[in-house]
Each structure stands twice: as C-alpha cells, then as structure tokens.
Amino acid sequence: MSNLHSEPNSLINASSPYLLQHAYNPVHWHEWGTEALSKAKSENKLILVSIGYSACHWCHVMERECFENHEVAEVMNKHFVCIKVDREERPDIDQIYMFAIQLMTGSGGWPLNCICLPDQRPIYGGTYFQKTDWINVLENVASLWANDPDKAIQYAERLTAGIRDSEKIITAVVKEEYTHEHLTEIIDPWKRHFDITYGGYNRAPKFPLPNNWSFLLRYGYLADDESVFTAVCHTLEEMSRGGIYDQIGGGFARYSVDDKWHVPHFEKMLYDNAQLVSLYAEAYQCTKFDSFKQILVETIHWVSEEMTSPDGLFYSALDADSEGVEGKFYVWNKTEFEEVLGEDAALLSAYYDVTEDGNWEEEQTNILRKTILDDEILSKFNIDAATLYDKVKMAKAKLMAVRSKRIRPGLDDKCLTAWNGMMIKALADAAQVLSHDLYYQKASKAAKFVLGNLKSLNGGLHRNFKNGKASITAFLDDYAFFIEALIALYESDFDESWLNEAKALTDYVLLNFMDTNSPMLFYTSAEGEDLIARKHEVMDNVIPASNSTMAQNLEKLGLLFDEQNYSDKAAEMLAAVHPKIQTYGSAYSNWAIQVLNNVYGINEIAITGEETDLIKLELSNYYIPNKITLGGTKSNLPLLKGKQSQETKVYICRNKVCQLPVNSVEEALEYLQ
C-alpha cells in the first residue's frame, strides 16, 4: 500500500521540481512565504524548515523513510508548520539555517532539517534522520516548546546571535602592493595536500573544485612552478579518466566517493559542468592536449543535448537515481556490455575496466572508467591508435543507443540565473579557444533571453525561470556570475552592449547590496525579503563566492570603463579578505586569482582596425591568463578612444601605461614576456 496521499498538499503549485517531488507526501508541506510564516505566528506553532534539492540522493531517502510515512506525518502536522525549501531557489534561507546546524552540530549538509520558533529563529536541527530518531526529535522539541518555552527562546537567542556575527569581514588598510612572497605563502601549505598518484587532494570524497585548479593552473604557468602545473594537468587527466566523468555521454558527476575518481555520486549539476568547461578550455589553450579538448567538446554536447531548454537557457541538474536506485542509468554488467559491442567487447572491456565480477560494490556492476593507458591497449591488442579511436567512437554510439532506452534520471528543469551565467561564460570561453561559432551563438542566445525575460522593471534580475515565468528576487551570485558572463561575451564579439548591461547591473549591485559596516556585499538585495539575518558569502566553495566573483568583475570593469570607484572597491574587498587566504588557500581560490592579477598585472590588449577579428582569432591560440581584451572600429571605451583607425593595430597596456602600437600578434606577444 502506498504511503502517498491521493490529494496533494500545497506544494502542488510550486515551480521547483524538488518541491513538486513532495507534493503528494502526507505531510502538510508549505512553501516558504507569508502564508506559512503567518500561520506559525497566529497558531504559536514551531516551524519545521526542511531544505534539499532535486538531485540530492539522501533527501530522497529521508523522504521515503519519513515524509511519505503517515505515522511521521501525523507528528509533523500536529506540532509544526512544515515548510519545504529548494536550496537552489532560496540559497538565502539555506545559508542561515545551514550555519545554524553547523553551530549546533559542527557539520552540515543536505537534507537539512531545522526547527524554529514561530518568528523563524532556529532552536534545533540536523541533517539526515532515520524514522525513529526523527519522531523522537520532533516529539522532544515539541514538548520543550509546550512545557518550557523560555528555554527554547534562550537557545534561539544564542543561535541567532551566532548566525548574525558569523563571517564578519571588516575593512582593512588597502595594501599598496602584493608580492610574489604573498603568493608563496598561499601556495606552499597548499602543495602539501596534492595527491600525486590520483590527482586532486589526498582525501576522499573528491570534488572537482574547478576554481581551485583554475587558480593553480594560472599560478603554475605565470610563476613557472612545474610542480603545481604538473599537479593541475595530472588532476584534469585523472578526473577525465575516472568514473566521475560519464565516459559515454559526457559531463561530470558532482563528486567521487573514493580517492581514485572511480565511484561517483551520480548526480550531474550544471554549475560543476559549466566551470569544468571553462577550466578544460583554459587548460587546452595552455597545453594543447587533445584529451582536454575532447572532454570539453563532449561535455558541451551533453549540455546541449540534455540540459538545454527550448528557450536556450540551461537546466539545473540530473538526479543521481533512476528507478529509485543510485547510478542505475549509467552502469553496465559484463553480459550486457558484450552483447552491445560484439566482437570488440574484449578490447572495450579492457579499455573501460569492465569485469565479470564488477568494479564496484553493486554486484556484477561496472562503472565505465579508464585504468589502462592507451599505449598499453595498443600493445596488448596489437592495433594502431586510429583503429582504437574508431572502435571507441563506435562503441560509445552503440552504448548510448542502448542507454537511451533506459529509464532516465529525473531532470531539474528550473533555470537559475547564476548557473546560467556560468554556462554562458563557459560557452563563450570555449567559443574563443576552439574558434567555434556555434558555442558563441548558444551563449549569446541564453544571455539575450535572460536580459529579455529575467530583468525586473527596476533594473534588477530574477533568479529563477520555469514554465514561462520569472520568479524570486535575484541574489548576489545571480548578478556576479551573469555580469561575468556578459564580460566574457564582450571579449568574444566586442559588442559593447554586453558591457553596458554589465555596468548597469554592477551599479544596481552597488546600490542594493552594499553593507555600510563591511567592504563585502550582502548576499541578499535590500529589495529582497527580510530574514532573521542578512549574510555575506565570502569563502569560495564548489562554486566561487559571490563576493570574490563580484570583486573580479569590479576589477575588470574598472579597467574597461576607467571607473576608479570600481577598482577601489575591488581592492578594498581583496585587502579585507587577504589575511584569510594564506591560512586556507583552497577555500579562497577565486580571491587568490585576484592576488595573482595584482602581482603579475592585468594586460589590457586593445585591438583596432579592419582586421580586429583576425587578430583576436590569432590571439586566442595563446594562453594569457592575466588579460582583458577589447577592440573594434568604433568605441566609447576609454582604452579605445582616439585609437580607432582603418589600419590594424594592437596596443598593450598595463597599470595605466601603454606601449607603442604594433601591427601583429607576434609583436604584441613580445610586450607580454
């Protein structure tokens, strides 16, 4: 007998796929909003805030064990106003209650379950609970509220004070100059954590953390640090050979549960793959390794085929589970694998580590990965490289044809401005590095859709687009990553309308997200909903912090528009956070890129004349990580004013000093030595 209600709860009207997954729970779930919050106050009921996201495996497990169970639902409905939150739609709510859980338990994660007073202040919580434990927690906290409310209020006061005081960044004296020694202080302790065998860091689970490797790639290249540079290339190679990468369909899973990139947590997130496209594009531009180009192309193909909406926006995630089993869509037993590939099965079994017993804990099940180098395969099977790659290509097509008939993982089809910004930038990056116009067209289409459909009348943005409707006041990460995307588009096509939009949105951010008591920007807009705390987002994580990304945007736009207030703000933000970087480099990697730019300088490359596009195309063959590029025959940008002519010229400027113009990329590169 099913535990699901035949009648839906109020989540049936939600836009979030995660909330809709809970619409037939017997729990009387509400969306976060005035109705639910007012109900808690008027009935003097505790609020139960349960936070997760659609691709979260353990969220689904707790739903099956607890939220679909009538016995559990009865306790929840009796004592609490129950609110479901999609953390991807409402990261502002997630930030507050995640920090509360971390203060209470020392750790956090999803599912996140927090019990609050009727005024939203937290008093108790945790992550995943089994049924019996969950019922005990609910009854004990309900009893506390009924019998000793003053004690509950004391808990809430202490916790809320801790939340409000956390992550306070105060203004520091702006350093006049960052030096190589500052970078060494960041890098030296960081190196000790490299896994020289399998790449990444010497721990498990392993997350891709693309911004970490982007900084380390740039540092290794600019500082000529072979150990760091080698660690980056080794990591990118090992990730792409592991089970964390979908060897058949392209795209990366969120993380590997082991230290060999072997067994993924199978959910695929847009934000990971967008950042990894940018990273592999940058690494390919630097190294010209064909394997990096292949990963880049395959991942974009996956995004195009499975994650792109008819409007040209990009969906959020693919679930880890299908048919209630994690990874079932992606894995193979040897019998099925051999039936699909026929006479090439022995070769491809060796190539993808497919065995009779299986290569992971699920009996006789294989996660496709590459454990043997291609040269060993060529020698063992006495074939040449061209033959191997033809057979691999044919095998992928055959396996995809069979896999496509399986029951697919759930798709989270909401489109978030922040994550779309990352993907737009990734496509613009790939378009430049590979001279691939289709990638540019996809990036341009998505950006135009955001500007046309997700802007509000006051000049701000919405966060979410689903079912033809824009919703939710945008957060700082939405602005930061979309502004970054607009700058990338400008550097791809030199259309200044992108920069003008970026500038307008930046001015909106400075007006609506400013904190007068800190150099950091608030995560929530002054025009957004009032919560119990207004937080900053400073530490870089699997996604760079919105403040670090915004600081880089301010630095670039300050140069492009000669806006000193932008440059000063970026410098102020970096100076305030700089003392923290050397103590924990991997948690401040995007800030570290800003230090790197300060030490090595940002090369401002201005291209003018009728052959601007040809020069830009030739320039894209070269890896110059610390640069901005601008150009055109007509421009209002300060760096281009007075430089327009029919004759093609390249200007290299740095620190407000320009070299004499040259006529070729080869001559320009000499200034960059």
XYZ file of C-alpha atoms in Angstrom:
673
model
C 0.000 0.000 0.000
C 1.373 3.425 -0.953
C 2.131 5.961 1.730
C 1.443 8.796 -0.705
C -1.691 10.901 -0.364
C -4.180 10.801 -3.197
C -4.736 14.510 -2.576
C -1.750 16.834 -2.945
C -0.519 19.311 -0.359
C 0.116 22.969 -1.189
C 3.449 22.211 -2.901
C 1.488 21.121 -5.968
C 1.568 24.777 -7.072
C 5.355 25.152 -6.681
C 7.719 25.812 -9.580
C 10.607 23.844 -8.048
C 10.914 20.207 -9.175
C 12.251 19.404 -5.700
C 9.150 20.802 -4.019
C 6.909 19.074 -6.535
C 8.537 15.743 -5.577
C 6.973 16.236 -2.114
C 3.555 17.383 -3.312
C 1.889 14.034 -2.522
C 3.529 13.462 0.860
C 1.034 13.127 3.736
C 2.983 15.941 5.442
C 1.108 19.253 5.138
C 4.030 20.971 3.440
C 4.020 24.684 2.647
C 6.308 26.778 0.503
C 8.319 29.446 2.314
C 6.185 32.571 2.224
C 3.817 34.897 4.018
C 1.021 32.334 4.349
C 3.088 29.701 6.159
C 5.023 32.166 8.322
C 1.830 33.960 9.374
C 0.195 30.628 10.204
C 3.069 29.750 12.551
C 2.756 33.070 14.372
C -1.033 33.071 14.637
C -1.121 29.466 15.929
C 2.089 29.875 18.000
C 3.471 26.766 16.320
C 7.083 25.843 15.771
C 8.298 25.978 12.172
C 9.996 22.946 10.659
C 12.190 24.058 7.748
C 13.315 21.117 5.592
C 15.837 22.030 2.880
C 17.199 19.984 -0.007
C 17.421 19.865 -3.783
C 16.105 17.627 -6.529
C 19.341 15.730 -7.282
C 20.103 15.009 -3.601
C 20.159 11.227 -3.020
C 19.812 11.301 0.785
C 16.988 13.824 0.506
C 15.077 11.192 -1.447
C 15.957 8.505 1.099
C 14.654 10.591 4.005
C 11.526 11.374 2.026
C 10.842 7.658 1.506
C 11.602 6.741 5.126
C 9.972 9.707 6.876
C 7.962 12.184 4.816
C 5.970 9.517 2.938
C 5.177 7.750 6.236
C 1.770 8.513 7.789
C 2.980 7.927 11.351
C 5.751 10.509 10.900
C 3.465 12.910 9.038
C 0.955 12.822 11.888
C 3.598 14.040 14.367
C 4.876 16.710 11.964
C 1.418 18.017 11.123
C 0.268 18.090 14.756
C 3.129 20.102 16.211
C 4.698 22.088 13.362
C 4.104 24.328 10.391
C 6.176 22.354 7.881
C 7.996 24.276 5.171
C 9.903 22.728 2.256
C 12.700 24.792 0.680
C 14.650 24.176 -2.515
C 18.143 25.377 -1.578
C 18.888 26.194 -5.215
C 15.919 28.539 -5.466
C 16.368 30.028 -1.991
C 20.063 29.902 -1.036
C 19.465 32.859 1.291
C 17.292 30.693 3.554
C 19.677 27.756 3.212
C 22.673 29.917 4.258
C 21.035 30.926 7.528
C 19.827 27.515 8.646
C 22.910 25.696 7.387
C 25.038 27.914 9.589
C 22.671 27.261 12.495
C 23.101 23.496 12.040
C 26.878 23.895 11.831
C 26.863 25.868 15.098
C 24.742 23.174 16.753
C 26.388 20.016 15.401
C 29.767 21.033 13.961
C 28.831 19.881 10.465
C 26.168 20.352 7.825
C 24.804 19.019 4.566
C 21.566 18.030 2.883
C 18.899 17.117 3.662
C 18.918 19.934 6.192
C 16.174 19.960 8.806
C 15.870 22.874 11.201
C 13.207 23.516 13.845
C 12.485 27.193 14.522
C 10.383 29.386 16.752
C 7.283 30.926 15.177
C 9.439 34.008 14.418
C 11.900 31.907 12.281
C 14.770 31.801 14.838
C 16.291 28.289 14.958
C 16.404 26.134 18.106
C 17.324 22.629 16.920
C 18.241 20.717 13.795
C 20.374 18.282 11.887
C 20.750 16.619 8.504
C 19.548 13.097 7.681
C 17.403 11.302 10.303
C 16.030 7.775 10.282
C 12.329 7.381 11.070
C 12.545 6.507 14.787
C 15.169 9.156 15.519
C 13.180 11.768 13.620
C 9.981 11.083 15.566
C 11.917 11.304 18.852
C 13.451 14.646 17.867
C 10.089 16.061 16.826
C 8.307 14.987 19.996
C 11.100 16.173 22.301
C 11.321 19.615 20.742
C 7.536 19.964 20.651
C 7.449 19.049 24.353
C 10.123 21.663 25.110
C 8.087 24.359 23.359
C 4.896 23.337 25.167
C 6.400 22.981 28.645
C 9.461 25.236 28.799
C 9.218 27.884 26.046
C 11.636 30.230 27.829
C 14.408 27.643 27.447
C 13.647 27.351 23.711
C 13.775 31.139 23.373
C 17.186 31.222 25.108
C 18.512 28.652 22.595
C 17.145 30.744 19.758
C 18.701 33.973 21.042
C 22.169 32.412 21.312
C 21.985 30.719 17.937
C 20.672 33.780 16.123
C 23.409 35.950 17.629
C 25.973 33.423 16.375
C 24.488 33.484 12.888
C 24.455 37.284 12.708
C 28.027 37.628 13.996
C 29.491 34.956 11.722
C 31.716 35.725 8.750
C 32.056 39.382 9.663
C 34.708 40.908 7.436
C 35.938 44.337 8.485
C 37.657 46.940 6.376
C 41.449 46.602 6.209
C 44.132 49.011 5.115
C 44.439 48.544 1.352
C 47.846 47.087 0.574
C 49.823 49.208 -1.847
C 51.424 46.191 -3.433
C 51.051 42.407 -3.420
C 54.259 40.451 -3.983
C 55.486 37.030 -5.065
C 56.024 36.290 -1.385
C 52.297 36.678 -0.767
C 51.636 34.043 -3.428
C 54.283 31.729 -1.982
C 52.619 31.997 1.442
C 49.387 30.802 -0.155
C 50.877 28.057 -2.326
C 53.415 26.346 -0.056
C 50.951 24.926 2.507
C 48.507 24.141 -0.315
C 51.003 21.886 -2.147
C 51.179 19.505 0.794
C 47.633 18.338 0.096
C 48.147 17.328 -3.559
C 47.548 13.650 -4.367
C 50.475 12.916 -6.667
C 49.109 9.450 -7.539
C 45.470 10.068 -8.456
C 45.335 13.844 -8.745
C 43.184 16.200 -6.731
C 43.775 16.309 -2.988
C 44.856 13.403 -0.788
C 41.457 12.728 0.703
C 38.052 11.232 -0.034
C 35.445 12.063 -1.139
C 36.918 14.051 -4.021
C 35.181 17.056 -5.537
C 36.325 18.576 -8.851
C 36.669 22.116 -7.323
C 37.361 23.707 -10.729
C 38.142 27.177 -9.368
C 40.984 25.716 -7.285
C 42.604 24.225 -10.368
C 41.981 27.347 -12.439
C 43.971 29.406 -9.958
C 46.687 26.742 -9.693
C 46.946 26.456 -13.499
C 47.432 30.207 -13.802
C 49.885 30.305 -10.935
C 51.867 27.323 -12.227
C 52.100 28.922 -15.666
C 52.900 32.503 -14.628
C 55.282 31.567 -11.811
C 56.849 28.774 -13.868
C 56.205 26.374 -10.987
C 56.469 22.962 -12.615
C 55.241 21.024 -9.567
C 51.975 22.969 -9.405
C 51.490 22.974 -13.169
C 52.043 19.201 -13.326
C 49.609 18.632 -10.437
C 46.899 20.529 -12.329
C 47.384 18.648 -15.605
C 47.547 15.308 -13.768
C 44.333 16.090 -11.890
C 42.436 17.052 -15.053
C 43.656 13.909 -16.810
C 42.763 11.597 -13.900
C 39.309 13.143 -13.435
C 38.533 12.692 -17.119
C 39.581 9.011 -16.991
C 37.593 8.197 -13.853
C 34.030 7.151 -13.231
C 33.228 10.697 -12.103
C 33.240 11.527 -15.824
C 30.462 9.992 -17.923
C 32.647 8.130 -20.420
C 29.733 7.529 -22.788
C 27.555 10.620 -22.587
C 29.941 13.341 -21.407
C 29.681 15.552 -18.339
C 30.883 15.173 -14.757
C 29.113 13.920 -11.653
C 29.176 16.082 -8.529
C 31.914 14.184 -6.727
C 33.676 10.844 -6.307
C 33.099 8.956 -3.059
C 36.615 7.430 -3.198
C 40.102 8.854 -3.731
C 40.545 7.459 -7.284
C 37.723 9.389 -9.041
C 36.176 5.913 -9.510
C 32.722 5.812 -7.915
C 30.707 8.971 -8.486
C 27.789 10.356 -6.572
C 25.917 10.188 -9.841
C 24.023 13.483 -9.821
C 25.140 15.906 -12.538
C 24.981 19.606 -11.709
C 25.036 22.425 -14.262
C 27.324 24.550 -12.090
C 30.048 21.867 -11.927
C 29.988 21.225 -15.639
C 29.903 24.904 -16.606
C 33.001 25.599 -14.511
C 34.733 22.470 -15.806
C 34.087 23.502 -19.416
C 35.818 26.817 -18.681
C 38.668 25.019 -16.898
C 39.278 22.435 -19.632
C 39.065 25.188 -22.268
C 41.724 27.150 -20.406
C 43.871 24.053 -19.897
C 43.585 23.129 -23.579
C 44.531 26.652 -24.643
C 47.586 26.377 -22.410
C 48.734 22.813 -23.169
C 47.067 21.898 -26.500
C 46.403 18.412 -25.045
C 43.830 16.737 -27.311
C 42.354 14.839 -24.350
C 41.361 18.144 -22.731
C 39.700 19.288 -25.959
C 37.765 16.016 -26.159
C 36.392 16.407 -22.621
C 35.458 19.995 -23.375
C 33.585 19.116 -26.575
C 31.832 16.075 -25.083
C 30.652 17.988 -22.020
C 29.235 20.826 -24.120
C 27.499 18.213 -26.281
C 25.897 16.704 -23.158
C 24.735 20.150 -22.008
C 23.301 20.845 -25.474
C 21.509 17.507 -25.716
C 20.221 17.040 -22.169
C 20.387 20.327 -20.274
C 19.197 22.995 -22.724
C 15.649 24.361 -22.724
C 13.758 25.362 -25.889
C 14.391 28.995 -24.871
C 18.132 28.395 -24.912
C 18.521 28.542 -21.134
C 20.152 25.707 -19.220
C 18.504 23.341 -16.748
C 19.873 22.841 -13.245
C 20.596 19.169 -12.616
C 20.131 15.493 -13.356
C 19.233 13.241 -10.445
C 21.582 10.562 -9.126
C 18.788 7.975 -9.050
C 16.677 6.251 -11.627
C 14.040 3.664 -10.672
C 14.941 4.509 -7.075
C 18.497 3.176 -7.485
C 21.541 5.435 -7.485
C 23.533 5.239 -10.718
C 21.343 2.579 -12.366
C 21.108 4.574 -15.592
C 24.898 4.700 -16.049
C 26.305 1.278 -15.078
C 26.781 -1.981 -17.021
C 27.152 -5.660 -16.325
C 29.611 -7.566 -18.495
C 26.973 -9.659 -20.262
C 25.012 -6.642 -21.495
C 28.223 -4.809 -22.386
C 29.407 -7.768 -24.528
C 26.032 -8.144 -26.232
C 26.091 -4.498 -27.296
C 29.690 -4.472 -28.553
C 30.041 -7.944 -30.048
C 33.466 -8.743 -31.455
C 35.022 -5.602 -29.926
C 33.842 -6.455 -26.404
C 37.196 -7.795 -25.170
C 39.039 -4.687 -26.343
C 36.464 -2.273 -24.919
C 36.152 -4.234 -21.666
C 39.865 -3.677 -21.116
C 39.555 -0.047 -22.204
C 36.682 0.714 -19.781
C 37.621 -1.695 -16.934
C 34.535 -3.896 -17.371
C 34.834 -7.213 -15.477
C 32.654 -10.234 -14.773
C 32.543 -9.511 -11.034
C 32.019 -5.793 -11.488
C 34.314 -2.973 -10.460
C 32.291 -1.536 -7.583
C 30.168 -2.634 -4.645
C 26.986 -3.314 -6.604
C 27.260 -6.989 -7.578
C 28.479 -7.606 -11.154
C 28.093 -3.929 -11.985
C 30.670 -1.759 -13.708
C 31.219 1.970 -13.751
C 32.991 2.772 -17.002
C 36.434 4.259 -16.422
C 39.908 4.123 -17.946
C 42.541 2.425 -15.797
C 44.939 1.410 -18.582
C 46.882 3.852 -20.723
C 46.080 3.855 -24.431
C 49.610 2.734 -25.321
C 49.155 -0.418 -23.232
C 45.859 -1.150 -25.000
C 47.523 -0.682 -28.400
C 50.297 -3.085 -27.447
C 48.043 -5.693 -25.852
C 45.612 -5.854 -28.778
C 48.197 -5.156 -31.481
C 46.296 -2.262 -33.092
C 47.173 1.302 -34.030
C 45.813 4.461 -32.402
C 43.472 5.331 -35.281
C 41.840 1.893 -35.096
C 41.415 2.153 -31.341
C 39.774 5.576 -31.504
C 37.434 4.450 -34.300
C 36.357 1.460 -32.220
C 35.888 3.632 -29.119
C 33.770 6.089 -31.098
C 31.575 3.292 -32.471
C 31.279 1.711 -29.035
C 30.117 4.977 -27.486
C 27.403 5.332 -30.114
C 26.189 1.744 -29.573
C 26.224 2.043 -25.779
C 24.418 5.394 -25.912
C 21.719 3.898 -28.143
C 21.064 1.188 -25.570
C 21.372 3.502 -22.560
C 18.931 5.996 -24.052
C 16.185 3.341 -23.806
C 16.628 3.028 -20.047
C 14.501 4.945 -17.550
C 16.235 8.284 -17.232
C 17.220 10.080 -14.026
C 14.929 12.935 -13.016
C 15.645 16.323 -14.568
C 15.514 19.504 -12.508
C 14.283 21.798 -15.239
C 14.341 25.125 -13.427
C 16.762 27.649 -14.928
C 18.780 29.678 -12.419
C 20.364 32.971 -13.457
C 23.609 32.321 -11.537
C 24.205 28.878 -13.024
C 23.167 30.061 -16.482
C 25.727 32.844 -16.126
C 28.406 30.209 -15.525
C 27.325 28.207 -18.572
C 27.150 31.291 -20.791
C 30.692 32.192 -19.759
C 31.827 28.599 -20.348
C 30.431 28.593 -23.875
C 31.966 31.995 -24.616
C 35.317 30.692 -23.314
C 35.085 27.532 -25.438
C 33.991 29.516 -28.495
C 37.125 31.634 -28.264
C 39.580 28.829 -27.561
C 38.190 26.476 -30.219
C 37.052 29.177 -32.693
C 33.626 27.546 -32.635
C 30.849 29.955 -33.580
C 28.006 27.613 -32.562
C 29.172 27.785 -28.938
C 29.133 31.570 -29.130
C 25.618 31.511 -30.612
C 24.364 29.345 -27.744
C 25.947 31.693 -25.193
C 24.543 34.787 -26.884
C 21.035 33.294 -27.152
C 20.922 32.437 -23.453
C 22.236 35.854 -22.375
C 19.720 37.682 -24.547
C 16.935 35.570 -23.078
C 17.977 36.473 -19.528
C 18.144 40.169 -20.423
C 14.784 39.997 -22.169
C 12.868 37.853 -19.708
C 14.513 37.844 -16.270
C 15.062 41.568 -15.730
C 12.679 43.420 -13.439
C 11.275 46.883 -14.074
C 13.686 48.449 -11.565
C 16.738 47.171 -13.452
C 17.391 44.158 -11.236
C 17.214 40.473 -12.059
C 15.084 37.492 -11.145
C 16.776 34.284 -10.035
C 14.541 31.590 -11.496
C 12.809 30.841 -14.797
C 10.376 27.935 -15.018
C 7.202 27.266 -17.012
C 7.483 30.582 -18.838
C 7.662 32.599 -15.627
C 10.486 34.501 -13.939
C 10.388 34.456 -10.124
C 12.388 35.126 -6.934
C 14.377 38.320 -6.401
C 17.931 37.611 -7.549
C 20.800 37.141 -5.104
C 24.370 38.369 -5.343
C 25.579 35.206 -7.102
C 22.989 35.737 -9.849
C 24.426 39.181 -10.540
C 28.062 38.157 -10.092
C 28.037 35.208 -12.489
C 25.786 36.866 -15.050
C 27.937 40.020 -15.096
C 30.998 37.769 -15.519
C 29.231 36.096 -18.464
C 28.450 39.453 -20.082
C 32.123 40.449 -19.851
C 33.114 37.110 -21.436
C 30.638 37.684 -24.278
C 32.090 41.135 -24.903
C 35.587 39.676 -25.116
C 34.220 37.149 -27.605
C 32.480 39.540 -30.019
C 33.480 43.118 -28.961
C 29.812 44.137 -28.845
C 29.788 46.894 -26.223
C 26.104 46.430 -25.450
C 27.157 43.455 -23.281
C 29.484 45.699 -21.279
C 26.839 48.389 -20.912
C 24.456 45.791 -19.456
C 27.226 44.546 -17.147
C 27.891 48.086 -15.946
C 24.211 48.796 -15.309
C 23.851 45.593 -13.278
C 27.042 46.386 -11.351
C 25.686 49.798 -10.421
C 22.468 48.105 -9.296
C 24.506 45.751 -7.090
C 26.473 48.587 -5.513
C 23.213 50.379 -4.734
C 21.239 47.421 -3.379
C 23.781 45.000 -1.866
C 26.181 47.394 -0.111
C 26.981 46.862 3.572
C 27.983 50.146 5.213
C 29.746 48.217 8.008
C 31.833 45.936 5.802
C 33.661 46.024 2.464
C 31.741 42.879 1.497
C 28.441 42.915 -0.351
C 25.364 41.338 1.198
C 24.141 38.122 -0.421
C 20.561 39.433 -0.435
C 19.238 42.603 -2.022
C 17.859 45.466 0.019
C 14.727 44.923 -2.071
C 14.509 41.244 -1.104
C 12.633 39.536 1.707
C 13.632 40.256 5.312
C 15.021 37.174 7.067
C 16.462 36.817 10.564
C 19.961 37.657 9.244
C 21.476 39.266 6.171
C 24.590 37.282 5.285
C 27.719 37.709 3.201
C 29.146 34.940 1.049
C 32.941 35.172 1.232
C 34.546 31.712 1.139
C 34.927 30.002 -2.222
C 33.473 26.506 -2.287
C 32.412 24.176 -5.106
C 31.106 27.438 -6.561
C 33.248 30.578 -6.148
C 31.861 33.030 -3.600
C 29.614 35.732 -4.993
C 31.803 38.377 -3.316
C 35.041 37.092 -4.870
C 33.406 36.907 -8.302
C 31.964 40.384 -7.902
C 35.380 41.719 -6.850
C 36.888 40.357 -10.063
C 34.069 41.875 -12.098
C 34.687 45.245 -10.454
C 38.401 44.974 -11.209
C 37.783 44.232 -14.906
C 35.021 46.801 -15.370
C 37.151 49.372 -13.564
C 39.795 48.904 -16.252
C 37.383 48.710 -19.171
C 35.437 51.834 -18.198
C 38.234 53.617 -16.331
C 35.946 53.713 -13.287
C 38.226 54.241 -10.305
C 35.442 53.612 -7.778
C 35.043 50.080 -9.174
C 38.793 49.447 -8.908
C 38.916 50.880 -5.395
C 36.016 48.695 -4.260
C 37.673 45.563 -5.671
C 40.936 46.449 -3.905
C 39.118 47.112 -0.628
C 37.353 43.743 -0.780
C 40.578 41.854 -1.511
C 42.539 43.640 1.220
C 39.905 42.703 3.806
C 39.969 39.012 2.914
C 43.689 38.668 2.113
C 44.797 37.597 5.640
C 42.480 34.581 5.397
C 43.778 33.363 2.025
C 47.174 32.115 3.163
C 45.636 30.119 6.021
C 43.245 28.172 3.750
C 44.083 28.760 0.084
C 41.676 26.214 -1.399
C 38.730 27.977 0.296
C 39.759 31.333 -1.188
C 40.971 30.305 -4.638
C 38.962 32.900 -6.542
C 40.294 35.619 -4.253
C 43.766 34.189 -4.887
C 43.269 34.787 -8.625
C 42.818 38.450 -7.774
C 46.109 38.412 -5.819
C 47.746 36.748 -8.841
C 46.415 39.507 -11.112
C 47.791 42.133 -8.760
C 51.245 40.535 -8.672
C 51.587 39.890 -12.407
C 49.373 42.741 -13.577
C 46.430 42.587 -15.948
C 47.394 43.020 -19.588
C 44.897 45.259 -21.361
C 45.008 44.214 -25.015
C 43.261 46.733 -27.283
C 42.795 45.784 -30.944
C 41.706 48.329 -33.554
C 41.293 48.448 -37.312
C 39.531 46.460 -40.003
C 41.182 43.132 -39.177
C 40.215 43.141 -35.495
C 38.512 39.742 -35.723
C 41.515 38.112 -37.385
C 43.885 39.435 -34.728
C 41.518 38.296 -31.963
C 41.298 34.851 -33.577
C 45.080 34.534 -33.768
C 45.460 35.797 -30.205
C 43.131 33.061 -28.941
C 45.795 30.488 -29.807
C 47.946 31.831 -26.989
C 47.450 31.361 -23.263
C 47.499 34.726 -21.479
C 45.632 34.134 -18.215
C 46.040 37.673 -16.869
C 44.414 39.757 -19.572
C 41.340 41.592 -20.738
C 40.774 42.041 -24.467
C 38.870 44.845 -26.142
C 38.544 46.111 -29.646
C 36.543 47.386 -32.577
C 36.433 50.174 -35.132
C 34.010 52.360 -33.147
C 34.026 52.552 -29.367
C 33.232 54.682 -26.355
C 35.586 52.757 -24.078
C 38.397 54.922 -22.669
C 41.123 52.485 -23.710
C 39.960 52.632 -27.333
C 39.167 56.316 -27.634
C 41.498 58.044 -30.028
C 42.908 54.733 -31.187
C 40.446 53.922 -33.978
C 41.832 53.738 -37.478
C 41.461 51.662 -40.617
C 44.925 50.240 -40.051
C 45.045 47.241 -37.745
C 46.934 47.952 -34.540
C 47.433 46.184 -31.232
C 48.002 48.142 -28.019
C 49.325 46.517 -24.847
C 48.643 48.481 -21.674
C 49.281 47.669 -18.022
C 48.934 49.765 -14.870
C 47.759 52.803 -16.871
C 50.828 52.669 -19.145
C 50.525 51.736 -22.842
C 53.270 50.543 -25.156
C 53.614 51.777 -28.715
C 51.101 50.078 -31.026
C 52.208 47.112 -33.119
C 50.696 45.530 -36.212
C 50.780 41.826 -35.381
C 50.119 39.341 -32.596
C 53.737 38.194 -32.778
C 54.972 41.713 -31.974
C 52.335 42.160 -29.254
C 53.426 38.955 -27.510
C 56.923 40.387 -27.081
C 55.451 43.032 -24.758
C 53.904 40.252 -22.660
C 57.150 38.384 -21.933
